[in-house]
Amino acid sequence: MSTETMNQGVSRRRFLAGMIATTAASVIGGSLLAPRNALAASEMKPIMDRHVLSGSHWGAFRAKVVNGIWVETVPFEKDKHPTDMIQAVREVVYNPARVKYPMVRLDWLKHGFRSDTSQRGDNRFVRVPWSQALDFFYHELERVQNEYGPSALYAGHTGWQSVGKLHSAGTMMMRAIGLHGTYLSKAGDYSTGAAQVVLPYVAGAMEVYEQQTSWPLVLEHAKTIVIWGSDPVKNLQVGWLVPDHSPYAYYEQLAEKVRRGEIKVIYVDPVVSETQKMVGGTQIKLNPQTDVPLMLAIAHTLYTEQRYDKDFIADYTTGFDKFLPYLLGVNDGIAKSPEWAAQLCGVPADEIRKLARQMASGRTQIIGGWCLQRMQHGEQYAWMLVVVAAMLGHIGLPGGGFGFGWHYNDAGAMTSTGPLMSGFSGVTGVNPIHNGSYRGYSPYIPVARFVDCIENPGKTIQWNGHDITYPLMKMAIFCGNNPFHHHQDRNKMINAWQKLETVICVDHQWTATCRFADIVLPATTTHERDDIEQYGNHSNAGILALPKVVEPMFEAKDDFDIFRELCRRFDREEAFTEGKSQMDWIEHIYNGARLQGRGLGVRLPNFKKFWDETGFVEFSGGQPWVRHESFRKEPDLEPLGTASGLIEIYCKTIADMGYDDCQGHPMWFEKNERSHGGPGSQAYPLNLQSTHPKHRLHSQLCSSTEHRATYAVADREPVYLNTQDAKSRGIRNGDVVRVFNDRGQVLAGAVVTDDFMPGVCRIHEGAWYSPLEGGKPGTLCTYGDPNVLTQDIGSSRLAQATSAASALVDIEKYTGAVPAVTGFHGPSEVTDINPLFPAMDL
Ligand SMILES: Nc1nc2c(c(=O)[nH]1)N[C@H]1C(S)=C(S)[C@@H](COP(=O)(O)OP(=O)(O)OC[C@H]3O[C@@H](n4cnc5c(=O)[nH]c(N)nc54)[C@H](O)[C@@H]3O)O[C@H]1N2
Ligand SMILES: Nc1nc2c(c(=O)[nH]1)N[C@H]1C(S)=C(S)[C@@H](COP(=O)(O)OP(=O)(O)OC[C@H]3O[C@@H](n4cnc5c(=O)[nH]c(N)nc54)[C@H](O)[C@@H]3O)O[C@H]1N2
Ligand SMILES: [Mo]
C-alpha cells in the first residue's frame, strides 16, 4: 500500500463505516437485500448484531452483521498493514452481478449441443431449476466421453477462485469430473509460465513461488537492492491464502534506510511504481521489453572491467565459456556492450556502466518480478537475471543474489514453526467410469495455448522438449476462474469459442465467461459457507476459521454441494465426499494440522474449542533464513536440481531441444511488437502494460460497484498515459478515450501522469469485458478490458507461456456518443419460454 492509499484508507474506512451503519438498505440496494433467511429473520427478531472473524485473498477482517446483513468490515487487528480492498469484499456478496439462479443460454436450451454458437455472448439466458441444470451437465459429460473420449473434455483449467482449504473451486471441479472420466488438463499457469519452465534448468528450482531470504537479513547486509520490473508494495496486498501483510513493516524500514543513505534502491521499470513511491530510491527508465539488452550490457561491463566474481563462476556455475563468445560478439560481430544496449533500451551507455559498477561495489540483492516473463521470449529475462547475479557472486549470501518471488505471498517474512494444513484433494483414488483413449492427442496442453488449441485441433506445437498435438475440444468447464478476463486476444477467443459445443461456468459473479457459457451455475462466496485457511502465506502465522458470515443469496450453492450432486447422478457421491459432511472435512483438515503440530512441538486446541471459541490460532515466528545458502556452503552435498547440480549459464538440455527461439544460453531476440522504434511501432506507437491491478485481484472486485467508483474514470477502467502522449493526442485527464490496435478496441478513462514514461500506457488486467454488441467479434468494449488488445502467442517453443505484456496500441480521444457500460448487470433473462421444454436431444 502506498502512503497515499494508507492515509486515504483510514478516512475512507471511517466514512464507509458511518454511512453503512445508518443507511445499509440504500447502500446495498433494494433488490439484493433479500438473502434467503435474513429477511425472515429481520421481520421476526429484534436487531441481532454479530461480529464474525474471517478471511479472504485481501486479508483477514471482522464482519459486522446486523439482522443477517453484512454491514461493515473492520480489518483484523493483527494485520498492521491492511489493504483498502478489504472494504470491497462485502460487496462481492451483494453486488448486482451476482449469479442468482442456474441459467441456460437461450439457444442451447432449444437445441442443446447443436445450438447456434455464434449467439454465444449475446447474454440471453433462461432460468432453470437446479435439478435440470445438473442433469444437462451430467448428460453432456456422458455424451462427450462416449462420443469423443477424454481429449474432447477440458476440465483442468483453474484460477484464483477464493481462499479456503475445503472450498477450492478448481479442486472440487477436477475431483468430481475426474470421478466421471479422465479429461484434458493443462500444464503451467499464466503467472509464471516462462520462468517456471526455464528456471529449473538454470537454477534447479522454479524459484518463483519459493520463500525468499528473510527481510531482516537483507536490511542488515544489502548495500544495493535492484528491483527489476517488480512492484511488491502494489502486489503484496493480495495472497493466495489469507495474507498477513507482515512484509510491509520491512518496506517501511527499507524506506528509512534509503532516507538515511544506508541502502541504495534502484528500480528498473518504465513506470514509477507504488514501491518506489513508498520506499524511495532511483529509477532506471528503460524502453519496455528491452531488459535483456540492458542485462547483457551489465554482464559485458562486469566482464570487460574485470568486476565479476571469477571464483563464483568457476565453483558454482557451468557454461560461462559458451556464453562469453555471444556476450563479446565473437560469432555475430555484435558485442553486447552498453553502447549496443543503449540504442535498444534508451538508457545511456554511461548510466549502464554506472549501474553495473554500483551492483559490483558491494552486496546486491536483485528482486525480479514476473511481468517481464509474461512476454514474447520471456524465458530470456529470467535466465539472464540469474547470469548477472552469478557474475556478481552474491548468490547464497544474506542480502545478495537473485529472487523471483518477493512481491508474492508475504515473501521475505519469517516463516513460523507451525504446521501446514493440507486441503481437499482433487484426486480420490477411485477409478473413473470413463477411462477412454486420448486417441493420439496430448492429454494436456500448455495453459496459455488453450484458445489456440480450440481454434486449431490437430495442430502440433513444441513445448519443453515435447510435441503436443492439440485435441478436438468439444466441451469446457470453468469453475473458480474467468478466462474471458485472463486470456489474451478477446476477439480471437470469441471466434474460437464458437467451435465448442458446450461450455459450463460455475461462479458467483456474472462475468464475461458466464456470458459466453451455455450453462451457468451459481456458487456461494466464501462468506456464505464455512471453511478454514492458513493466516499468512510464506509466514504461516496461524490458522483462521472462516465461518459463514451471511446466509447464501438467491439459489447459490456451495461448490462442494454442486459437485456432490453432480456425482450423485453417476453414483460417485460417496467417493466425492468420502462420507464426510463439510464440517467433518473442516475438522479433518484442522486435525491433520493438529497432529503435525505435535511433531513440531506446537500445541493446538481441539477443534471444538478452536471453532467455537477463538477462530484463530497464532504460531510463533521462526528463524531468519537465506535463499540458496546451503548450495553456497556445500555445493557438493547440496547441489541445485539442475543437470550439473550447478547454475547453468549454458544448458545443454535446452540447446539439444533445437529451438530457434530459445537456445543454449540467454540471448536477445527482437519482439514482434515493441515500442520506441521496434517492430510495429510505426502503426501503433504505445506499449500497453496490462499489469496487475492496484485496486483488485484480477477481475475479482471489479463488479463491486462502490469500490469501482473509487478508481474508475468517467465510469471506465483507467488508462494511464504520459503527459506528452496525452498532449499530442489532445487528451486530458478524465477524458473517455478509445484504445485500439488491429486486434480490437476498448473505451477507457484517461489518467494523465508523468509516472509513466512517454510511449508507455497501462490498463490493469481484470477489467471486465463489456461488449457493446455481445458476441460480435471486434465490437467495442465499453469498460476497458486490456485483453481485447493483447496478443495470443506463446513466449517461445520452450515454455509456450502467455505473451500478454508484448502489445502495442494507440489512443485517441473518444468523440462519439459514449455508450453505457454493459458488463456488470448480469444476464438478459428470457422469460417467455418454458424451460421444461428443451427441444434438445439429450
Ligand atoms: N493481459 C493480462 N492478462 C493476464 C495477466 C496479465 O498480467 N496481463 N495476468 C494473468 C495471471 S498472472 C493470472 S493469475 C490470471 C488470473 O485469472 P483468473 O484466475 O481467471 O482471475 P480471477 O479474476 O481471480 O478469477 C477468479 C474467478 O473465480 C470466481 N470465484 C471466486 N470464488 C469462487 C468460488 O468460491 N467458487 C467459484 N465457482 N468461483 C469463484 C470469481 O468470481 C472470478 O470470476 O490472469 C492472467 N491474465
Ligand atoms: N494488487 C494485486 N496484487 C497482485 C495481483 C493482483 O491481481 N492485484 N495478482 C497476483 C498474481 S496472480 C501475480 S501473477 C502477481 C504478478 O506479479 P508481476 O507480474 O510481477 O506484477 P505486475 O504488476 O504485472 O508487473 C510488475 C512491474 O513490471 C513493470 N514492467 C512492465 N513492463 C516492463 C518492462 O518492459 N520492463 C521492466 N523493467 N518493467 C516492466 C511494471 O511497470 C510493474 O511495475 O501479482 C500478484 N499480486
Ligand atoms: Mo498470476
CSV table of C-alpha atoms in Angstrom, one decimal, residues 494-756:
chain,number,residue,atom,x,y,z
A,494,ILE,CA,-14.8,-15.2,-29.3
A,495,ASN,CA,-14.3,-16.7,-32.8
A,496,ALA,CA,-12.6,-19.8,-31.4
A,497,TRP,CA,-15.3,-20.3,-28.8
A,498,GLN,CA,-17.9,-20.9,-31.5
A,499,LYS,CA,-16.3,-24.3,-32.1
A,500,LEU,CA,-17.1,-25.5,-28.6
A,501,GLU,CA,-20.4,-27.4,-28.3
A,502,THR,CA,-21.0,-26.9,-24.6
A,503,VAL,CA,-19.4,-24.5,-22.1
A,504,ILE,CA,-20.2,-24.7,-18.3
A,505,CYS,CA,-19.3,-22.0,-15.9
A,506,VAL,CA,-19.6,-22.1,-12.1
A,507,ASP,CA,-19.2,-18.7,-10.4
A,508,HIS,CA,-20.8,-16.3,-8.1
A,509,GLN,CA,-20.3,-13.2,-10.3
A,510,TRP,CA,-21.9,-12.9,-13.8
A,511,THR,CA,-18.5,-12.5,-15.5
A,512,ALA,CA,-17.9,-12.4,-19.3
A,513,THR,CA,-17.2,-16.1,-19.0
A,514,CYS,CA,-20.8,-16.6,-17.9
A,515,ARG,CA,-22.0,-14.6,-20.8
A,516,PHE,CA,-20.1,-16.9,-23.1
A,517,ALA,CA,-21.2,-20.1,-21.4
A,518,ASP,CA,-24.1,-22.3,-22.1
A,519,ILE,CA,-24.9,-23.5,-18.6
A,520,VAL,CA,-24.1,-21.2,-15.6
A,521,LEU,CA,-24.3,-22.4,-12.1
A,522,PRO,CA,-24.5,-20.0,-9.1
A,523,ALA,CA,-21.8,-20.7,-6.4
A,524,THR,CA,-21.7,-19.2,-2.9
A,525,THR,CA,-19.0,-16.8,-1.9
A,526,THR,CA,-16.6,-17.8,0.9
A,527,HIS,CA,-18.7,-15.7,3.2
A,528,GLU,CA,-21.8,-17.8,2.7
A,529,ARG,CA,-20.3,-21.1,3.9
A,530,ASP,CA,-17.9,-22.4,6.5
A,531,ASP,CA,-14.2,-23.0,5.8
A,532,ILE,CA,-10.7,-22.8,7.2
A,533,GLU,CA,-7.5,-21.3,6.0
A,534,GLN,CA,-3.9,-20.5,6.8
A,535,TYR,CA,-3.3,-17.0,8.1
A,536,GLY,CA,-0.2,-15.7,6.4
A,537,ASN,CA,1.3,-17.3,3.3
A,538,HIS,CA,5.1,-17.8,3.5
A,539,SER,CA,4.9,-16.5,7.0
A,540,ASN,CA,2.4,-19.2,8.1
A,541,ALA,CA,1.4,-17.1,11.0
A,542,GLY,CA,-1.6,-19.1,12.1
A,543,ILE,CA,-4.8,-20.9,11.3
A,544,LEU,CA,-8.0,-18.9,10.8
A,545,ALA,CA,-11.6,-20.2,10.8
A,546,LEU,CA,-13.7,-18.8,8.0
A,547,PRO,CA,-17.2,-19.2,9.4
A,548,LYS,CA,-20.2,-18.3,7.4
A,549,VAL,CA,-20.9,-14.5,7.6
A,550,VAL,CA,-24.3,-14.5,6.0
A,551,GLU,CA,-26.7,-16.9,4.5
A,552,PRO,CA,-26.4,-17.8,0.8
A,553,MET,CA,-28.0,-15.3,-1.6
A,554,PHE,CA,-30.7,-16.4,-4.0
A,555,GLU,CA,-30.2,-20.0,-5.2
A,556,ALA,CA,-26.4,-20.1,-4.8
A,557,LYS,CA,-25.0,-23.5,-3.7
A,558,ASP,CA,-21.5,-24.3,-2.3
A,559,ASP,CA,-19.1,-25.8,-4.9
A,560,PHE,CA,-19.0,-28.8,-2.7
A,561,ASP,CA,-22.7,-29.4,-3.0
A,562,ILE,CA,-22.9,-28.6,-6.7
A,563,PHE,CA,-20.3,-31.3,-7.4
A,564,ARG,CA,-21.6,-33.7,-4.8
A,565,GLU,CA,-25.0,-33.5,-6.5
A,566,LEU,CA,-23.4,-33.9,-9.9
A,567,CYS,CA,-21.5,-37.0,-8.7
A,568,ARG,CA,-24.8,-38.4,-7.3
A,569,ARG,CA,-26.0,-38.6,-11.0
A,570,PHE,CA,-23.3,-41.2,-11.8
A,571,ASP,CA,-23.2,-42.9,-8.4
A,572,ARG,CA,-20.0,-41.3,-7.2
A,573,GLU,CA,-21.4,-39.1,-4.4
A,574,GLU,CA,-19.8,-41.2,-1.7
A,575,ALA,CA,-16.5,-41.2,-3.5
A,576,PHE,CA,-16.7,-37.4,-3.8
A,577,THR,CA,-17.5,-36.8,-0.1
A,578,GLU,CA,-15.8,-39.8,1.4
A,579,GLY,CA,-18.9,-39.9,3.6
A,580,LYS,CA,-18.0,-36.6,5.3
A,581,SER,CA,-20.1,-33.5,5.7
A,582,GLN,CA,-18.5,-30.1,5.0
A,583,MET,CA,-17.9,-29.6,8.8
A,584,ASP,CA,-16.4,-33.1,9.0
A,585,TRP,CA,-13.9,-32.1,6.3
A,586,ILE,CA,-13.0,-28.9,8.0
A,587,GLU,CA,-12.4,-30.7,11.3
A,588,HIS,CA,-10.4,-33.4,9.4
A,589,ILE,CA,-8.2,-30.7,7.8
A,590,TYR,CA,-7.7,-29.0,11.1
A,591,ASN,CA,-6.9,-32.2,12.9
A,592,GLY,CA,-4.3,-33.1,10.3
A,593,ALA,CA,-2.5,-29.8,11.2
A,594,ARG,CA,-3.0,-30.5,14.9
A,595,LEU,CA,-1.3,-33.9,14.6
A,596,GLN,CA,1.5,-32.4,12.5
A,597,GLY,CA,1.9,-29.7,15.2
A,598,ARG,CA,2.6,-32.3,17.9
A,599,GLY,CA,5.6,-33.5,15.9
A,600,LEU,CA,6.8,-29.9,15.6
A,601,GLY,CA,6.2,-29.2,19.3
A,602,VAL,CA,3.3,-26.8,18.5
A,603,ARG,CA,0.2,-27.5,20.5
A,604,LEU,CA,-3.2,-26.6,19.0
A,605,PRO,CA,-6.5,-26.5,20.9
A,606,ASN,CA,-9.0,-29.2,20.0
A,607,PHE,CA,-11.3,-28.5,17.0
A,608,LYS,CA,-14.4,-27.6,19.0
A,609,LYS,CA,-12.5,-25.1,21.1
A,610,PHE,CA,-10.8,-23.6,18.0
A,611,TRP,CA,-14.1,-23.3,16.0
A,612,ASP,CA,-16.4,-22.2,18.8
A,613,GLU,CA,-14.2,-20.0,20.9
A,614,THR,CA,-11.2,-18.4,19.2
A,615,GLY,CA,-11.4,-19.0,15.5
A,616,PHE,CA,-7.7,-18.2,15.3
A,617,VAL,CA,-4.5,-19.8,16.5
A,618,GLU,CA,-1.3,-18.0,16.1
A,619,PHE,CA,2.1,-19.6,15.5
A,620,SER,CA,5.3,-18.1,16.8
A,621,GLY,CA,7.9,-16.6,14.4
A,622,GLY,CA,10.7,-18.8,13.0
A,623,GLN,CA,14.4,-18.3,12.3
A,624,PRO,CA,15.9,-16.0,9.7
A,625,TRP,CA,16.8,-17.8,6.5
A,626,VAL,CA,18.9,-17.2,3.4
A,627,ARG,CA,17.9,-18.4,0.0
A,628,HIS,CA,20.5,-20.6,-1.8
A,629,GLU,CA,22.7,-20.6,1.4
A,630,SER,CA,23.0,-24.4,1.6
A,631,PHE,CA,24.1,-24.6,-2.0
A,632,ARG,CA,26.7,-21.9,-1.5
A,633,LYS,CA,28.0,-23.5,1.7
A,634,GLU,CA,28.1,-27.1,0.3
A,635,PRO,CA,27.7,-27.2,-3.4
A,636,ASP,CA,28.7,-30.9,-3.5
A,637,LEU,CA,26.3,-32.0,-0.7
A,638,GLU,CA,23.5,-29.6,-1.6
A,639,PRO,CA,23.7,-29.4,-5.4
A,640,LEU,CA,21.0,-27.5,-7.3
A,641,GLY,CA,18.3,-29.5,-9.1
A,642,THR,CA,19.9,-28.8,-12.5
A,643,ALA,CA,21.5,-31.5,-14.7
A,644,SER,CA,25.0,-30.5,-13.5
A,645,GLY,CA,24.0,-29.5,-9.9
A,646,LEU,CA,25.4,-26.0,-10.7
A,647,ILE,CA,23.9,-22.8,-12.1
A,648,GLU,CA,23.6,-23.4,-15.9
A,649,ILE,CA,24.7,-20.4,-17.8
A,650,TYR,CA,24.7,-22.7,-20.8
A,651,CYS,CA,22.2,-25.5,-20.7
A,652,LYS,CA,22.8,-28.5,-22.9
A,653,THR,CA,19.3,-29.9,-22.3
A,654,ILE,CA,17.7,-26.8,-23.7
A,655,ALA,CA,20.3,-26.5,-26.5
A,656,ASP,CA,19.5,-30.1,-27.6
A,657,MET,CA,15.8,-29.2,-28.0
A,658,GLY,CA,16.9,-27.3,-31.0
A,659,TYR,CA,14.5,-24.4,-30.7
A,660,ASP,CA,15.5,-21.3,-32.6
A,661,ASP,CA,13.5,-19.0,-30.2
A,662,CYS,CA,15.2,-20.4,-27.0
A,663,GLN,CA,18.7,-21.6,-27.4
A,664,GLY,CA,21.5,-22.9,-25.1
A,665,HIS,CA,22.2,-19.6,-23.3
A,666,PRO,CA,20.3,-16.4,-22.7
A,667,MET,CA,20.1,-14.1,-25.8
A,668,TRP,CA,18.4,-11.0,-27.1
A,669,PHE,CA,15.6,-11.7,-29.5
A,670,GLU,CA,13.7,-8.8,-31.2
A,671,LYS,CA,10.0,-8.9,-30.4
A,672,ASN,CA,7.2,-9.0,-33.0
A,673,GLU,CA,5.7,-5.9,-31.3
A,674,ARG,CA,7.9,-3.4,-29.5
A,675,SER,CA,7.5,0.3,-28.9
A,676,HIS,CA,10.2,3.0,-29.1
A,677,GLY,CA,11.2,2.3,-32.7
A,678,GLY,CA,10.8,-1.5,-32.5
A,679,PRO,CA,8.7,-3.7,-34.9
A,680,GLY,CA,5.1,-2.5,-35.3
A,681,SER,CA,5.7,0.9,-33.5
A,682,GLN,CA,5.1,2.9,-36.7
A,683,ALA,CA,1.4,1.8,-36.8
A,684,TYR,CA,0.8,1.6,-33.0
A,685,PRO,CA,3.4,3.6,-31.0
A,686,LEU,CA,2.4,2.9,-27.4
A,687,ASN,CA,3.5,-0.1,-25.3
A,688,LEU,CA,0.4,-1.4,-23.4
A,689,GLN,CA,1.1,-2.6,-19.9
A,690,SER,CA,-1.6,-4.9,-18.5
A,691,THR,CA,0.0,-5.4,-15.1
A,692,HIS,CA,-1.8,-6.5,-12.0
A,693,PRO,CA,-4.4,-4.1,-10.6
A,694,LYS,CA,-3.7,-1.8,-7.7
A,695,HIS,CA,-7.4,-1.9,-6.7
A,696,ARG,CA,-8.4,-5.5,-7.5
A,697,LEU,CA,-7.3,-9.1,-7.6
A,698,HIS,CA,-7.6,-9.7,-11.4
A,699,SER,CA,-11.3,-9.5,-12.2
A,700,GLN,CA,-12.3,-10.0,-8.6
A,701,LEU,CA,-13.9,-6.9,-7.0
A,702,CYS,CA,-14.4,-5.3,-10.5
A,703,SER,CA,-18.1,-5.9,-10.1
A,704,SER,CA,-18.2,-4.3,-6.6
A,705,THR,CA,-20.0,-1.0,-7.6
A,706,GLU,CA,-19.0,1.3,-4.7
A,707,HIS,CA,-15.4,0.1,-4.8
A,708,ARG,CA,-15.2,0.5,-8.6
A,709,ALA,CA,-16.4,4.1,-8.2
A,710,THR,CA,-13.2,4.8,-6.1
A,711,TYR,CA,-10.9,4.3,-9.0
A,712,ALA,CA,-13.0,4.3,-12.3
A,713,VAL,CA,-12.6,7.4,-14.5
A,714,ALA,CA,-15.8,8.5,-16.3
A,715,ASP,CA,-17.2,5.1,-15.3
A,716,ARG,CA,-14.5,3.3,-17.2
A,717,GLU,CA,-11.3,1.5,-16.3
A,718,PRO,CA,-8.4,3.9,-16.1
A,719,VAL,CA,-5.8,4.0,-18.8
A,720,TYR,CA,-2.6,5.7,-17.5
A,721,LEU,CA,-0.6,7.6,-20.0
A,722,ASN,CA,2.3,10.1,-20.2
A,723,THR,CA,1.6,13.9,-20.4
A,724,GLN,CA,3.4,14.3,-23.8
A,725,ASP,CA,1.5,11.4,-25.3
A,726,ALA,CA,-1.8,12.8,-24.0
A,727,LYS,CA,-1.0,16.3,-25.2
A,728,SER,CA,0.0,15.3,-28.7
A,729,ARG,CA,-3.4,13.5,-28.9
A,730,GLY,CA,-5.5,16.2,-27.4
A,731,ILE,CA,-6.4,14.1,-24.4
A,732,ARG,CA,-7.0,15.5,-21.0
A,733,ASN,CA,-7.2,13.9,-17.6
A,734,GLY,CA,-10.7,12.4,-17.2
A,735,ASP,CA,-11.5,12.1,-20.9
A,736,VAL,CA,-13.1,9.0,-22.3
A,737,VAL,CA,-10.6,7.6,-24.8
A,738,ARG,CA,-10.6,4.8,-27.3
A,739,VAL,CA,-7.6,2.4,-27.0
A,740,PHE,CA,-7.1,0.3,-30.1
A,741,ASN,CA,-5.0,-1.8,-32.4
A,742,ASP,CA,-5.7,-4.3,-35.2
A,743,ARG,CA,-7.0,-6.8,-32.6
A,744,GLY,CA,-9.7,-4.7,-31.0
A,745,GLN,CA,-10.8,-1.5,-29.3
A,746,VAL,CA,-11.9,-0.5,-25.8
A,747,LEU,CA,-13.1,2.6,-24.1
A,748,ALA,CA,-11.2,3.7,-21.0
A,749,GLY,CA,-10.9,6.8,-18.8
A,750,ALA,CA,-7.6,8.8,-19.2
A,751,VAL,CA,-5.3,9.4,-16.3
A,752,VAL,CA,-2.5,11.6,-17.5
A,753,THR,CA,0.6,11.2,-15.4
A,754,ASP,CA,4.4,11.6,-15.6
A,755,ASP,CA,4.8,8.4,-13.5
A,756,PHE,CA,4.6,6.7,-16.9
